[in-house]
Amino acid sequence: NSFIVIGGGILGASTAYHLALKGAEVTLVDRRDTGQATSAGAGIICPWLSQRRNKPWYRLVKAGARYYPELIKQLEDVNEKNTGYAKVGALSLHHDTNKLDKMEERAIKRREDAPEIGEITRLSPLEARRHFPLLAEGYGAVHVSGGARVDGRALRDSLLKAAKKLGVKVIRDNASLIVENSQVTGVTVGKTKLTSDKVILTEGAWANDLLQKLNIKVLVKPQKGQIVHLKLDIENSGWPVVIPPNDYYLLHFGEGRVVIGATRENDKGFDSRVTAGGLEEVFREAFTFAPGLADGEVLETRVGFRPFTPGFLPVIGAVPDVERLLFANGLGASGLTSGPFLGAELARLALGSETELCLEDYNVAGAIEKLN
Ligand code: FAD
């Protein structure tokens, strides 16, 4: 069984790693575009409080969050300890007590089949400030002990290093498909032709290029995100991740490093500039719930392109009418949560093993259109 994976973000890295774990022969080709979503993403792993009603989406992110501790243990066992993951708990804020009641109810209900949520604690504004001292006055919170944070690039690198230890060949270059009679037989990298039994596409927001050759239009679009890293003169390794009511968030990596994000810009294409308007938006929203952040030193701003399908749901599966080609994409704003698990599912699919989720719910038809 030989495979070529195109794209080395969280999804491709996880797919290659899981294929290699099962003894497959794998080559991963990644050209690491500026704005790779995984490289910019600093993620909150806390899907259980979301109000989004889409059930397949929730099943996927729930499975993704559940899988993390097992995956991190596997990586640590092969001496990949710098995974960027830590279960620090999550604090979900609101100033409206009715909203907090509903949030708490939702968490308790969802814990029935997701015990990994851990302990659920309702906190008064005063108690919430004990967990997160920079919090503005008047915010109560629901605290869930199972919430975690992850640094996308650290996890990607540990997956790639673990994959290499299992024999995966990683090439940093552009790949294009070799197509013969509606069959994908391999890829071209520079002047070299590589063949394999199957090719697996995980190219994130850039997915439209390769399938044009097969008269297929990919409907995945980039959503630009700008995310700011600050340094505060304060010890913060005990802080939870903080989810305010406004769609923005804050998380930390200890030693005073705090990450605040992020913009969601749908009409910017692949413009990877850090903009004044983007920074203004992130700061304005973050300062409303944590004004003390204004004293932080700005270390850097990362920009990434989240890949979104028209239905905002990830897709995974074979490309219709094309042999030996698998496609997965559309991880959107929750791809650090779902990506490692979805990569494991993609590896199972590629190897013909049973998957944990019913993949029909994530049909690739939701992301592609056949052109004539
Ligand atoms: P990417 O990481 O973009 O990787 C795709 C790769 O494919 C790129 O390296 C590209 O160069 C390569 N490629 C494309 N075409 C080719 C080709 N022809 N040849 C070779 N290589 C190719 N998720 C969460 O769960 N929680 C969060 O809190 C969170 N916060 C985020 C904050 C920001 C600012 C951003 C941008 C994202 C955030 N995400 C979060 C979402 C998450 O980061 C993405 O959903 C996820 O990283 C997407 O991974 P991917 O592997 O599909 O794509």
Coordinates of C-alpha atoms and ligand atoms in Angstrom, one line a residue:
N1 CA 0.0 0.0 0.0
S2 CA 1.6 3.3 -1.1
F3 CA 0.2 6.7 -0.7
I4 CA 1.1 10.3 -1.6
V5 CA -0.4 13.0 0.6
I6 CA -0.5 16.5 -0.8
G7 CA -0.7 19.2 1.9
G8 CA 1.2 19.2 5.2
G9 CA -1.0 21.2 7.5
I10 CA -2.7 19.5 10.5
L11 CA -4.8 17.3 8.3
G12 CA -2.1 16.1 6.0
A13 CA 0.4 15.6 8.8
S14 CA -2.1 13.6 10.8
T15 CA -3.1 11.5 7.8
A16 CA 0.5 10.7 6.9
Y17 CA 1.3 9.8 10.5
H18 CA -1.7 7.5 10.9
L19 CA -1.0 5.7 7.6
A20 CA 2.6 5.1 8.6
L21 CA 1.5 3.7 12.0
K22 CA -0.3 1.0 10.0
G23 CA 2.8 0.2 8.0
A24 CA 1.9 2.0 4.8
E25 CA 4.5 3.5 2.5
V26 CA 3.9 7.3 2.5
T27 CA 5.3 10.4 0.9
L28 CA 4.0 13.8 2.0
V29 CA 4.4 16.8 -0.3
D30 CA 3.8 20.3 1.2
R31 CA 4.8 23.6 -0.3
R32 CA 4.0 25.4 3.0
D33 CA 2.2 28.4 1.5
T34 CA 2.3 31.7 3.4
G35 CA -0.8 31.7 5.4
Q36 CA -1.0 28.0 6.0
A37 CA -3.9 27.8 8.5
T38 CA -2.2 25.4 10.8
S39 CA 0.9 27.6 11.1
A40 CA -1.2 30.6 12.2
G41 CA -3.8 28.7 14.3
A42 CA -3.5 28.7 18.1
G43 CA -6.5 26.8 19.1
I44 CA -9.0 26.3 21.7
I45 CA -10.1 22.7 22.0
C46 CA -13.5 23.1 23.7
P47 CA -16.4 22.2 21.3
W48 CA -19.0 21.2 23.8
L49 CA -20.3 24.7 24.7
S50 CA -20.9 25.7 21.1
Q51 CA -24.5 26.7 20.1
R52 CA -24.0 25.5 16.5
R53 CA -26.8 23.0 15.8
N54 CA -25.3 21.0 12.9
K55 CA -25.1 17.4 14.3
P56 CA -22.5 16.0 11.9
W57 CA -20.2 19.0 12.7
Y58 CA -20.7 18.4 16.5
R59 CA -20.0 14.6 16.2
L60 CA -16.8 15.4 14.4
V61 CA -15.4 18.1 16.8
K62 CA -16.5 16.0 19.8
A63 CA -14.6 13.0 18.5
G64 CA -11.7 15.3 17.7
A65 CA -11.5 16.7 21.3
R66 CA -11.8 13.2 22.7
Y67 CA -9.0 11.8 20.6
Y68 CA -6.4 14.4 21.7
P69 CA -5.1 12.9 25.0
E70 CA -4.6 9.5 23.3
L71 CA -2.7 11.1 20.4
I72 CA -0.5 13.3 22.6
K73 CA 0.4 10.2 24.7
Q74 CA 1.4 8.3 21.5
L75 CA 3.6 11.3 20.4
E76 CA 5.2 11.6 23.8
D77 CA 5.9 7.8 23.8
V78 CA 8.1 8.4 20.7
N79 CA 9.8 11.3 22.4
E80 CA 7.8 14.1 20.6
K81 CA 7.0 16.1 23.7
N82 CA 6.7 19.6 22.3
T83 CA 3.2 19.2 21.0
G84 CA 1.8 22.6 22.0
Y85 CA -1.1 20.9 23.7
A86 CA -2.2 21.4 27.3
K87 CA -5.5 20.7 29.1
V88 CA -5.7 24.0 31.0
G89 CA -9.5 24.2 31.3
A90 CA -11.8 26.7 29.6
L91 CA -13.7 29.7 31.0
S92 CA -16.8 30.6 29.0
L93 CA -17.9 34.2 29.9
H94 CA -21.2 36.1 30.0
H95 CA -22.6 39.0 31.9
D96 CA -26.2 37.7 31.5
T97 CA -27.0 35.1 34.1
N98 CA -29.8 33.5 32.0
K99 CA -27.3 32.9 29.2
L100 CA -24.9 31.3 31.7
D101 CA -27.8 29.1 33.0
K102 CA -28.3 27.8 29.4
M103 CA -24.6 27.3 28.8
E104 CA -24.3 25.3 32.0
E105 CA -27.4 23.2 31.1
R106 CA -26.0 22.6 27.6
A107 CA -22.6 21.5 29.1
I108 CA -24.3 19.1 31.6
K109 CA -26.5 17.6 28.9
R110 CA -23.6 17.1 26.6
R111 CA -21.4 15.5 29.2
E112 CA -23.8 12.5 29.2
D113 CA -22.0 11.2 26.1
A114 CA -18.8 13.3 26.4
P115 CA -17.4 12.7 29.9
E116 CA -14.1 14.3 28.7
I117 CA -15.8 17.7 29.3
G118 CA -14.7 17.0 32.9
E119 CA -16.0 19.1 35.8
I120 CA -18.4 21.8 35.1
T121 CA -18.4 24.7 37.5
R122 CA -20.5 27.9 37.6
L123 CA -18.5 30.9 38.7
S124 CA -19.5 34.3 40.0
P125 CA -17.7 37.3 38.5
L126 CA -15.4 37.4 41.5
E127 CA -14.6 33.7 41.2
A128 CA -14.1 34.0 37.5
R129 CA -11.5 36.7 38.1
R130 CA -9.6 34.3 40.3
H131 CA -9.1 32.0 37.3
F132 CA -8.3 34.9 35.0
P133 CA -7.1 38.0 36.9
L134 CA -7.3 40.4 33.9
L135 CA -11.1 39.9 33.5
A136 CA -13.2 43.0 33.4
E137 CA -15.9 43.4 36.1
G138 CA -19.3 41.8 35.7
Y139 CA -18.5 38.6 33.8
G140 CA -19.7 35.4 35.3
A141 CA -18.5 32.1 33.8
V142 CA -18.9 28.4 33.3
H143 CA -15.7 26.6 33.8
V144 CA -15.1 23.2 32.1
S145 CA -12.0 21.3 33.2
G146 CA -11.6 19.4 30.0
G147 CA -11.0 22.4 27.8
A148 CA -7.5 22.6 26.2
R149 CA -5.4 24.7 24.0
V150 CA -3.0 23.8 21.2
D151 CA -0.4 25.5 19.1
G152 CA -1.0 24.4 15.5
R153 CA 2.5 24.6 14.3
A154 CA 4.0 22.7 17.3
L155 CA 1.5 19.9 16.9
R156 CA 2.0 19.7 13.1
D157 CA 5.8 19.5 13.6
S158 CA 5.6 16.8 16.2
L159 CA 3.2 14.7 13.9
L160 CA 5.6 15.2 11.0
K161 CA 8.6 14.2 13.1
A162 CA 6.8 11.1 14.4
A163 CA 5.8 10.3 10.9
K164 CA 9.4 10.5 9.7
K165 CA 10.5 8.2 12.4
L166 CA 8.0 5.7 10.9
G167 CA 9.5 6.1 7.5
V168 CA 7.4 8.8 5.9
K169 CA 9.2 10.8 3.3
V170 CA 8.5 14.6 3.5
I171 CA 9.2 16.8 0.5
R172 CA 8.8 20.6 0.7
D173 CA 7.7 21.5 -2.8
N174 CA 4.7 22.0 -5.1
A175 CA 2.9 18.9 -6.3
S176 CA 0.6 18.4 -9.3
L177 CA -1.4 15.3 -10.3
I178 CA -0.6 12.8 -12.9
V179 CA -3.9 11.7 -14.5
E180 CA -4.3 8.8 -17.0
N181 CA -7.8 7.8 -18.2
S182 CA -9.6 9.2 -15.1
Q183 CA -7.1 7.5 -12.8
V184 CA -4.7 9.4 -10.6
T185 CA -1.5 7.4 -10.8
G186 CA 0.9 9.7 -9.0
V187 CA 2.2 13.3 -8.7
T188 CA 4.8 15.4 -10.3
V189 CA 7.2 17.3 -8.0
G190 CA 9.6 19.5 -9.8
K191 CA 10.9 17.3 -12.6
T192 CA 10.3 14.1 -10.7
K193 CA 7.3 11.8 -11.2
L194 CA 6.3 9.8 -8.1
T195 CA 3.8 7.0 -8.4
S196 CA 1.5 5.5 -5.7
D197 CA -1.6 3.4 -5.2
K198 CA -3.6 6.4 -4.0
V199 CA -3.1 10.1 -3.8
I200 CA -4.8 12.0 -0.9
L201 CA -5.5 15.7 -1.2
T202 CA -5.4 17.8 2.0
E203 CA -4.5 21.2 0.5
G204 CA -6.6 23.5 2.7
A205 CA -7.7 26.8 1.2
W206 CA -5.5 26.2 -2.0
A207 CA -7.5 23.2 -3.1
N208 CA -8.8 24.6 -6.4
D209 CA -5.6 24.4 -8.4
L210 CA -5.0 20.7 -8.7
L211 CA -8.5 19.4 -9.6
Q212 CA -8.9 21.8 -12.5
K213 CA -7.1 19.2 -14.6
L214 CA -10.0 16.8 -13.9
N215 CA -12.5 19.5 -14.8
I216 CA -13.5 19.8 -11.2
K217 CA -14.1 23.1 -9.4
V218 CA -13.4 23.1 -5.7
L219 CA -15.8 25.3 -3.8
V220 CA -13.6 25.7 -0.7
K221 CA -12.9 29.4 0.1
P222 CA -10.2 31.0 2.3
Q223 CA -11.3 32.9 5.4
K224 CA -8.5 35.2 6.6
G225 CA -7.7 35.2 10.3
Q226 CA -5.3 37.6 12.0
I227 CA -4.2 36.6 15.5
V228 CA -2.0 38.5 17.9
H229 CA 0.7 37.3 20.3
L230 CA 1.4 39.5 23.3
K231 CA 3.9 39.3 26.2
L232 CA 2.7 40.3 29.6
D233 CA 4.8 40.7 32.7
I234 CA 2.8 38.2 34.6
E235 CA 3.0 34.5 35.3
N236 CA 0.1 32.9 33.5
S237 CA 0.7 29.2 33.1
G238 CA -2.3 28.5 35.4
W239 CA -4.7 30.5 33.3
P240 CA -7.5 28.7 31.4
V241 CA -8.5 29.5 27.8
V242 CA -11.0 32.3 27.8
I243 CA -14.1 32.3 25.6
P244 CA -16.0 35.6 25.7
P245 CA -19.5 36.0 24.3
N246 CA -18.2 37.9 21.2
D247 CA -16.7 35.1 19.0
Y248 CA -13.2 36.1 19.9
Y249 CA -10.9 34.3 22.4
L250 CA -7.8 34.3 24.4
L251 CA -5.3 31.6 25.3
H252 CA -1.8 31.4 26.7
F253 CA 1.4 29.5 26.4
G254 CA 2.8 30.3 29.8
E255 CA 5.7 32.6 30.7
G256 CA 3.4 35.6 30.0
R257 CA 2.7 34.7 26.4
V258 CA -0.9 35.4 25.5
V259 CA -2.7 34.9 22.2
I260 CA -5.7 36.9 21.3
G261 CA -7.8 36.3 18.2
A262 CA -9.0 36.3 15.7
T263 CA -10.5 38.1 12.7
R264 CA -12.8 36.3 10.3
E265 CA -12.4 38.0 7.0
N266 CA -14.3 36.4 4.1
D267 CA -13.6 38.7 1.2
K268 CA -9.8 39.1 1.3
G269 CA -8.7 36.2 -0.9
F270 CA -5.1 35.2 -0.1
D271 CA -4.0 38.7 1.1
S272 CA -1.6 37.7 3.9
R273 CA -0.9 41.3 5.1
V274 CA -1.3 42.2 8.8
T275 CA -3.6 45.2 8.6
A276 CA -4.4 48.2 10.8
G277 CA -8.1 47.3 10.6
G278 CA -7.4 43.7 11.6
L279 CA -5.3 44.7 14.6
E280 CA -7.9 47.3 15.7
E281 CA -10.7 44.8 15.6
V282 CA -8.8 42.1 17.6
F283 CA -7.6 44.7 20.3
R284 CA -11.0 46.3 20.6
E285 CA -12.8 43.1 21.2
A286 CA -10.1 41.7 23.5
F287 CA -10.0 44.8 25.6
T288 CA -13.7 44.8 26.3
F289 CA -13.3 41.7 28.5
A290 CA -9.7 42.1 29.5
P291 CA -8.6 45.8 29.5
G292 CA -5.3 44.9 31.2
L293 CA -4.1 43.4 28.0
A294 CA -3.5 46.9 26.7
D295 CA -0.2 46.8 28.6
G296 CA 1.1 43.8 26.7
E297 CA 4.1 44.0 24.4
V298 CA 3.1 43.0 20.8
L299 CA 5.4 40.1 19.8
E300 CA 3.9 39.1 16.5
T301 CA 0.7 38.8 14.4
R302 CA 0.1 35.6 12.5
V303 CA -2.2 35.4 9.4
G304 CA -3.8 32.2 8.2
F305 CA -6.5 31.1 5.7
R306 CA -9.1 28.9 7.2
P307 CA -10.6 26.6 4.5
F308 CA -14.4 26.7 4.4
T309 CA -16.9 24.7 2.3
P310 CA -20.2 26.4 1.3
G311 CA -22.0 24.4 4.0
F312 CA -19.3 25.2 6.7
L313 CA -18.9 21.4 7.1
P314 CA -15.7 19.4 6.5
V315 CA -15.8 16.9 3.7
I316 CA -13.9 13.6 3.3
G317 CA -14.1 10.8 0.8
A318 CA -13.4 9.6 -2.7
V319 CA -13.7 12.1 -5.6
P320 CA -16.6 10.8 -7.8
D321 CA -15.6 9.3 -11.2
V322 CA -11.9 9.6 -10.4
E323 CA -10.0 6.5 -9.4
R324 CA -7.3 6.3 -6.7
L325 CA -8.0 9.8 -5.4
L326 CA -9.2 10.8 -1.9
F327 CA -10.0 14.4 -0.8
A328 CA -10.6 16.0 2.6
N329 CA -11.0 19.7 3.3
G330 CA -13.1 22.4 4.8
L331 CA -11.9 22.2 8.4
G332 CA -12.9 25.9 8.9
A333 CA -12.5 27.5 12.3
S334 CA -12.4 24.3 14.2
G335 CA -9.8 22.4 12.3
L336 CA -7.3 22.2 15.1
T337 CA -10.0 20.4 17.1
S338 CA -11.1 18.0 14.4
G339 CA -7.9 17.8 12.2
P340 CA -5.9 15.1 14.1
F341 CA -8.9 12.8 14.4
L342 CA -10.1 13.5 10.8
G343 CA -6.6 12.5 9.6
A344 CA -6.9 9.2 11.5
E345 CA -10.2 8.7 9.8
L346 CA -8.8 9.5 6.4
A347 CA -6.0 7.0 6.9
R348 CA -8.6 4.3 7.9
L349 CA -10.6 5.2 4.8
A350 CA -7.5 5.0 2.5
L351 CA -6.6 1.6 4.0
G352 CA -10.1 0.2 3.6
S353 CA -10.6 -0.1 7.4
E354 CA -13.9 0.8 9.2
T355 CA -14.1 4.4 10.1
E356 CA -15.6 5.6 13.5
L357 CA -17.9 8.2 12.0
C358 CA -20.4 7.7 9.2
L359 CA -18.5 9.5 6.4
E360 CA -21.6 9.9 4.3
D361 CA -22.4 12.8 6.5
Y362 CA -19.3 14.6 5.1
N363 CA -19.8 13.9 1.4
V364 CA -17.2 15.5 -0.9
A365 CA -20.1 16.6 -3.1
G366 CA -20.5 19.5 -0.5
A367 CA -17.2 20.9 -1.8
I368 CA -16.8 20.2 -5.5
E369 CA -18.6 20.9 -8.7
K370 CA -18.1 19.0 -12.0
L371 CA -17.4 21.3 -14.9
N372 CA -18.2 20.3 -18.5
Ligands
FAD1 P1 -3.6 24.1 6.1 O1 -3.1 24.1 7.4 O2 -3.8 25.4 5.4 O3 -2.6 23.3 5.2 C1 -2.7 23.1 3.8 C2 -1.3 22.9 3.2 O4 -1.4 22.4 1.9 C3 -0.5 24.2 3.1 O5 0.8 24.0 3.7 C4 -0.3 24.4 1.6 O6 0.9 25.0 1.3 C5 -0.3 22.9 1.1 N1 -0.6 22.8 -0.3 C6 -1.7 23.3 -1.0 N2 -1.6 22.9 -2.3 C7 -0.4 22.3 -2.5 C8 0.2 21.7 -3.6 N3 -0.3 21.7 -4.8 N4 1.4 21.1 -3.4 C9 2.0 21.1 -2.2 N5 1.4 21.6 -1.1 C10 0.2 22.2 -1.2 N6 -9.1 25.6 14.9 C11 -9.6 25.2 16.1 O7 -10.0 24.0 16.3 N7 -9.6 26.1 17.2 C12 -9.1 27.3 17.1 O8 -9.1 28.1 18.1 C13 -8.6 27.8 15.8 N8 -8.1 29.1 15.7 C14 -7.7 29.5 14.5 C15 -7.1 30.8 14.4 C16 -6.7 31.3 13.2 C17 -6.1 32.6 13.1 C18 -6.7 30.4 12.0 C19 -6.2 30.9 10.7 C20 -7.2 29.1 12.1 C21 -7.7 28.6 13.4 N9 -8.3 27.3 13.5 C22 -8.7 26.9 14.7 C23 -8.5 26.5 12.3 C24 -7.4 25.6 11.9 O9 -6.2 26.2 12.0 C25 -7.6 25.1 10.4 O10 -8.9 24.6 10.2 C26 -6.7 24.0 10.1 O11 -5.4 24.3 10.5 C27 -6.7 23.6 8.6 O12 -5.7 22.6 8.3 P2 -5.5 22.0 6.9 O13 -4.4 21.0 7.1 O14 -6.8 21.6 6.3 O15 -5.0 23.3 6.0

